[in-house]
mmCIF file of C-alpha atoms in Angstrom:
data_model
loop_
_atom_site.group_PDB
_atom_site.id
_atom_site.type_symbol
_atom_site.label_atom_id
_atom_site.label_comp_id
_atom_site.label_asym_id
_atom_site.label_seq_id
_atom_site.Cartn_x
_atom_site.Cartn_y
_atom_site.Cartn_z
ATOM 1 C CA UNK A 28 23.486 18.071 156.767
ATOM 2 C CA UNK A 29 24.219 21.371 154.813
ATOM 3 C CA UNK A 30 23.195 22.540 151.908
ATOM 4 C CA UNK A 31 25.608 22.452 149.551
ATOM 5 C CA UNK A 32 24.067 22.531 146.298
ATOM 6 C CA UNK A 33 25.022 26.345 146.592
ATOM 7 C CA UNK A 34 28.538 26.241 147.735
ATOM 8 C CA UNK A 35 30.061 28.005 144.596
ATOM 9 C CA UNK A 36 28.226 31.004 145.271
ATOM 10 C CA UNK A 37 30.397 33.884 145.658
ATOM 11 C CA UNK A 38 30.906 35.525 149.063
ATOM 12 C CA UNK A 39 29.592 38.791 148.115
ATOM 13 C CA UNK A 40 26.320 37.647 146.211
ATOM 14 C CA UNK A 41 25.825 35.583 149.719
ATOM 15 C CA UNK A 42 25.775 38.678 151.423
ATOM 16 C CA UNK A 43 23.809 40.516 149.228
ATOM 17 C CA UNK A 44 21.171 37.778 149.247
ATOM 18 C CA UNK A 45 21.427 37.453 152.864
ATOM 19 C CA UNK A 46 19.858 41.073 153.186
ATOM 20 C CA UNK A 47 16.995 40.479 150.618
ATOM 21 C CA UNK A 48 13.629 41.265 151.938
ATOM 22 C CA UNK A 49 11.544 41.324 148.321
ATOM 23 C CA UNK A 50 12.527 39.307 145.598
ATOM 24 C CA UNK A 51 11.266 41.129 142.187
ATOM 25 C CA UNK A 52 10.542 39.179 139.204
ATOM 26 C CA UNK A 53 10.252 40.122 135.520
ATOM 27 C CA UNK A 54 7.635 37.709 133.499
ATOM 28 C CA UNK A 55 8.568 37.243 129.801
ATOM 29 C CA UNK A 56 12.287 35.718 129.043
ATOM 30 C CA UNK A 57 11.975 35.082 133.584
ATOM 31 C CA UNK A 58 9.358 33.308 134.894
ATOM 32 C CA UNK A 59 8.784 32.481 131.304
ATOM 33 C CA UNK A 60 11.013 31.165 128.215
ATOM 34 C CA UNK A 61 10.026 34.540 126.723
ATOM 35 C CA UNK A 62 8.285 33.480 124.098
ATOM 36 C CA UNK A 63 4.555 34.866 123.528
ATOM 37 C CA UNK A 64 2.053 32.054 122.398
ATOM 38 C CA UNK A 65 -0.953 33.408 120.802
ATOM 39 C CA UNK A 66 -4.346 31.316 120.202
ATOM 40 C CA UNK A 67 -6.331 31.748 116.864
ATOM 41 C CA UNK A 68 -8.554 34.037 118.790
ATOM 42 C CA UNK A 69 -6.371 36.126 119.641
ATOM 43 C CA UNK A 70 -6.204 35.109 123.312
ATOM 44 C CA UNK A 71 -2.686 34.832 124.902
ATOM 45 C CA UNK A 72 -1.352 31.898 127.172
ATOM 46 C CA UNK A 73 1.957 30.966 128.836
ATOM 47 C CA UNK A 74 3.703 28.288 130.144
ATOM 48 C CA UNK A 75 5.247 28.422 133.871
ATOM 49 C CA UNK A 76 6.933 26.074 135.581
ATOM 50 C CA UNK A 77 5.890 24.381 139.127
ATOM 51 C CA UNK A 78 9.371 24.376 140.399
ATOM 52 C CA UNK A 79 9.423 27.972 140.471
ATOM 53 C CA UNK A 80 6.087 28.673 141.835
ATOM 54 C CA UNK A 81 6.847 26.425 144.589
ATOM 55 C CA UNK A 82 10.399 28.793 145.610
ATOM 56 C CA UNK A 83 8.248 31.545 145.068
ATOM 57 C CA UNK A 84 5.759 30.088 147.607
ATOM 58 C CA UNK A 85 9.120 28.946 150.084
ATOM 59 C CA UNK A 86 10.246 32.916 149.877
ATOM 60 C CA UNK A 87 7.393 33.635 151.278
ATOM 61 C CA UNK A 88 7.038 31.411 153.695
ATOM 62 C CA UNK A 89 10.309 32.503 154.991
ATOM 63 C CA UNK A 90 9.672 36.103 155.416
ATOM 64 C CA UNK A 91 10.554 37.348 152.166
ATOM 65 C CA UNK A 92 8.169 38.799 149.669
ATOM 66 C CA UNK A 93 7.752 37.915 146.344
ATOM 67 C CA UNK A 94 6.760 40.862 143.925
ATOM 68 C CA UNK A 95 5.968 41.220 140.161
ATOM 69 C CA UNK A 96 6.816 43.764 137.837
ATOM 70 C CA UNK A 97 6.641 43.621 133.635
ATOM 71 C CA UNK A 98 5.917 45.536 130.941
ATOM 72 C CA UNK A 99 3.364 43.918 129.732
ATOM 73 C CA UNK A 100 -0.223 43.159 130.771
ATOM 74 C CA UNK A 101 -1.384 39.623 130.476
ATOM 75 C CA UNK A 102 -4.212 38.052 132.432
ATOM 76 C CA UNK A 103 -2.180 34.318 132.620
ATOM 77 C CA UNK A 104 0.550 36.137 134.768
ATOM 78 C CA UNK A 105 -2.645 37.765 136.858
ATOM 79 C CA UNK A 106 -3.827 34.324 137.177
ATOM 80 C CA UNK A 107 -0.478 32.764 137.748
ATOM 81 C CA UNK A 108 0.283 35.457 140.990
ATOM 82 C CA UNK A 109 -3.316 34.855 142.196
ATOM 83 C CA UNK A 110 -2.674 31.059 142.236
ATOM 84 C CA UNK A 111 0.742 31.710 144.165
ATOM 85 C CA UNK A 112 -1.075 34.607 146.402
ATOM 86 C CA UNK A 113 1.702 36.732 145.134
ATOM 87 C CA UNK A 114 -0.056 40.066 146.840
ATOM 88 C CA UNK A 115 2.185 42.739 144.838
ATOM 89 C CA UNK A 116 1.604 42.522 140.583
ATOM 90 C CA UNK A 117 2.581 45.469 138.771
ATOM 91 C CA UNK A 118 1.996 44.962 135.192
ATOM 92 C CA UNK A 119 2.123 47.766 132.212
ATOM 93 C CA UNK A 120 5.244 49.252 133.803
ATOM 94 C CA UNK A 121 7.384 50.851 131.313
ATOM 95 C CA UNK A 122 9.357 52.258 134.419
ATOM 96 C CA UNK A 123 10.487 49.417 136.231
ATOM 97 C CA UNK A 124 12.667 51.442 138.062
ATOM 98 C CA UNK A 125 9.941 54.064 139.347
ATOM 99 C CA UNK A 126 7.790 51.247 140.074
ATOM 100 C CA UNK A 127 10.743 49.364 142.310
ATOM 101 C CA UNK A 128 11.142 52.297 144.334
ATOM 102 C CA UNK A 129 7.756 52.869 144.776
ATOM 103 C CA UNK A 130 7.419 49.462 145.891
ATOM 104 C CA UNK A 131 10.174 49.592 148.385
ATOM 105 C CA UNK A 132 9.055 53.113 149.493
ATOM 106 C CA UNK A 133 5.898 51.092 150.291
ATOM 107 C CA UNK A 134 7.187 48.461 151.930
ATOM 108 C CA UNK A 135 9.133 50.565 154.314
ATOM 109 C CA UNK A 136 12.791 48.674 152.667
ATOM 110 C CA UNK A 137 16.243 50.286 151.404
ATOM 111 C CA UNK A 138 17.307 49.190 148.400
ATOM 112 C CA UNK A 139 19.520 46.806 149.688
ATOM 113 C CA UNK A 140 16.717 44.845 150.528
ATOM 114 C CA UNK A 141 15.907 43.734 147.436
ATOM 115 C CA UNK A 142 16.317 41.909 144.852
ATOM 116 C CA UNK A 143 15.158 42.110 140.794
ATOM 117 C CA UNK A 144 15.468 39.124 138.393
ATOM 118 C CA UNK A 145 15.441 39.852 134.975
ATOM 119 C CA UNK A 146 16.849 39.296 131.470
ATOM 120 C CA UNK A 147 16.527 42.268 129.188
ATOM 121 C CA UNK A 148 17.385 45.812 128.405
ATOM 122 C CA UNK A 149 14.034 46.857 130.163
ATOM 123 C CA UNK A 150 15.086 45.250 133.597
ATOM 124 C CA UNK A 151 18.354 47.042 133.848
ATOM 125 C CA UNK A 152 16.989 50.211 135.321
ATOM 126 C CA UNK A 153 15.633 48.108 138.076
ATOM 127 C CA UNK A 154 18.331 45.993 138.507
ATOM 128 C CA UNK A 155 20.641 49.177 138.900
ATOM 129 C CA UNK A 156 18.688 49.825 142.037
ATOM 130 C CA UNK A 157 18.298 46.328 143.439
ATOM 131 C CA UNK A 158 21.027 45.402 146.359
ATOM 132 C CA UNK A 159 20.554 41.789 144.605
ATOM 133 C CA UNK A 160 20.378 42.035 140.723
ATOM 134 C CA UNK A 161 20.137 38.660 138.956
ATOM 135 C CA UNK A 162 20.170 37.659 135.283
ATOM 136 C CA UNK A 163 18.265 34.247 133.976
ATOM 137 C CA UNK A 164 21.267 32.342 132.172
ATOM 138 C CA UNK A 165 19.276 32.959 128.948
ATOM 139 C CA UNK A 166 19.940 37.148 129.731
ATOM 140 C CA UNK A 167 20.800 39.271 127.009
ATOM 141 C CA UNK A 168 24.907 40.025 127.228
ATOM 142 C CA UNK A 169 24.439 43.385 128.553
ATOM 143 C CA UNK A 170 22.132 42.775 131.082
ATOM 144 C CA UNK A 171 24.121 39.535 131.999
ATOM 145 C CA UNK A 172 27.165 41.664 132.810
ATOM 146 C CA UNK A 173 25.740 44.328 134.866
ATOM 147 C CA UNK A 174 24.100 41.311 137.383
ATOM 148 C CA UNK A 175 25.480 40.468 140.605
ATOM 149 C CA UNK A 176 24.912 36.671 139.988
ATOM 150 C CA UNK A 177 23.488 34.926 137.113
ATOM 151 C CA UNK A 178 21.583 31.654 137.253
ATOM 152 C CA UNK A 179 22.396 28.244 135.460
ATOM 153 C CA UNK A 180 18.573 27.949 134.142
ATOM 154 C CA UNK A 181 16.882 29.548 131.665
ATOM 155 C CA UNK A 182 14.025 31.777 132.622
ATOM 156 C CA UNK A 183 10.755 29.766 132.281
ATOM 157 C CA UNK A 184 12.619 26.310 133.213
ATOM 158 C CA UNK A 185 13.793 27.181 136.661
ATOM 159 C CA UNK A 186 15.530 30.171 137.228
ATOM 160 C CA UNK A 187 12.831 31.447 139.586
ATOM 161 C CA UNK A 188 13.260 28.165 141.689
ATOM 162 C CA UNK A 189 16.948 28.954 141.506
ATOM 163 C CA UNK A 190 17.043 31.793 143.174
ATOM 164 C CA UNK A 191 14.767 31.256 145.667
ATOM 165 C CA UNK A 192 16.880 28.381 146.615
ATOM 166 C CA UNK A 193 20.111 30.504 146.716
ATOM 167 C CA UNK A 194 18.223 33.104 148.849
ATOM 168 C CA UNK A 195 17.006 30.898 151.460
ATOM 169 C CA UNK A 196 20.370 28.875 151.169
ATOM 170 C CA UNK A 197 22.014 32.522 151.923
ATOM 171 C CA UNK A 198 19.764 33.309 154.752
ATOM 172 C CA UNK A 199 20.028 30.034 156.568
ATOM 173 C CA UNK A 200 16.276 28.621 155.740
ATOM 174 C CA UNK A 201 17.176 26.212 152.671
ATOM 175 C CA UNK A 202 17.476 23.332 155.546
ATOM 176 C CA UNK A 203 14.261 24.396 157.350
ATOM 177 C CA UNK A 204 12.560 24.559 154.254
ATOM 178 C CA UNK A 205 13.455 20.192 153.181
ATOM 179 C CA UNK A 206 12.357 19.602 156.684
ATOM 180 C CA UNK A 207 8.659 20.882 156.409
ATOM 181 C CA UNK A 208 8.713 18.254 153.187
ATOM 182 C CA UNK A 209 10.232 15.122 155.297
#
């Protein structure tokens, strides 16, 4: 059987997705709700969710990397990547844009070969670069309308998962992917 779940998805975000190679992810407001929690020592935690961390882990498994890039620095998201062996974590990056095309210059890819996820002014840069940009469905307006695609979750509750799905789901591996659970 085929999977449907992402048969609304327009015919030119398929294609775009169908070329991604690395899948870039903003943290705060995208693999998180965006809000910072702060403990009365000062120490800061956040919350991710385990559907996303197991697309992130699927990507990979299907030949596409998974990469990291935020402004901020935060051990929990150095934790977090460590946990999901995410090998490429850029944190402190006030250039997202610099640091995607360093990344991709690494890599060996074109810009068409990736994709950036992100929901904020700060992303845009990135996202202008990015064959695939995405926007969380909780995106600010302007960064919403400059996205290829935009997901139906909210950063932080799925909208990593999402994606991944849509990805694989573009690129023929969404199937192959429920078989290695059955």
């Amino acid at each position: 059987m085929a999977y449907t779940h992402y048969t609304e998805i327009p015919a030119d975000v398929a294609e775009r997705a169908s070329r991604v190679r690395v899948v870039v992810f903003d943290v705060d407001g995208t693999l998180t709700d965006g809000r910072l929690w702060y403990a009365e020592d000062g120490r800061e935690t956040k919350v991710f969710h385990v559907h996303d961390g197991l697309g992130l882990k699927a990507l990979e498994r299907h030949g596409v990397k998974v990469a990291i890039i935020t402004a901020r620095i935060s051990h929990p998201v150095s934790l977090r990547a460590e946990e999901l062996g995410i090998a490429h974590v850029y944190q402190g990056q006030k250039d997202k844009r610099a640091c995607l095309a360093g990344l991709l210059e690494a890599l060996r890819l074109a810009p068409e070969e990736s994709a950036f996820v992100g929901d904020d002014l700060p992303d845009l840069p990135a996202m202008g670069i990015a064959g695939l940009a995405v926007a969380t469905a909780n995106a600010h307006p302007w960064v919403a309308e400059r996205a290829h695609w935009r997901t139906r979750l909210s950063g932080g509750y799925g909208a990593a998962r999402e994606v991944a799905d849509m990805i694989l789901a573009a690129q023929g591996k969404a199937e192959a992917e429920r078989d290695r659970w059955l």
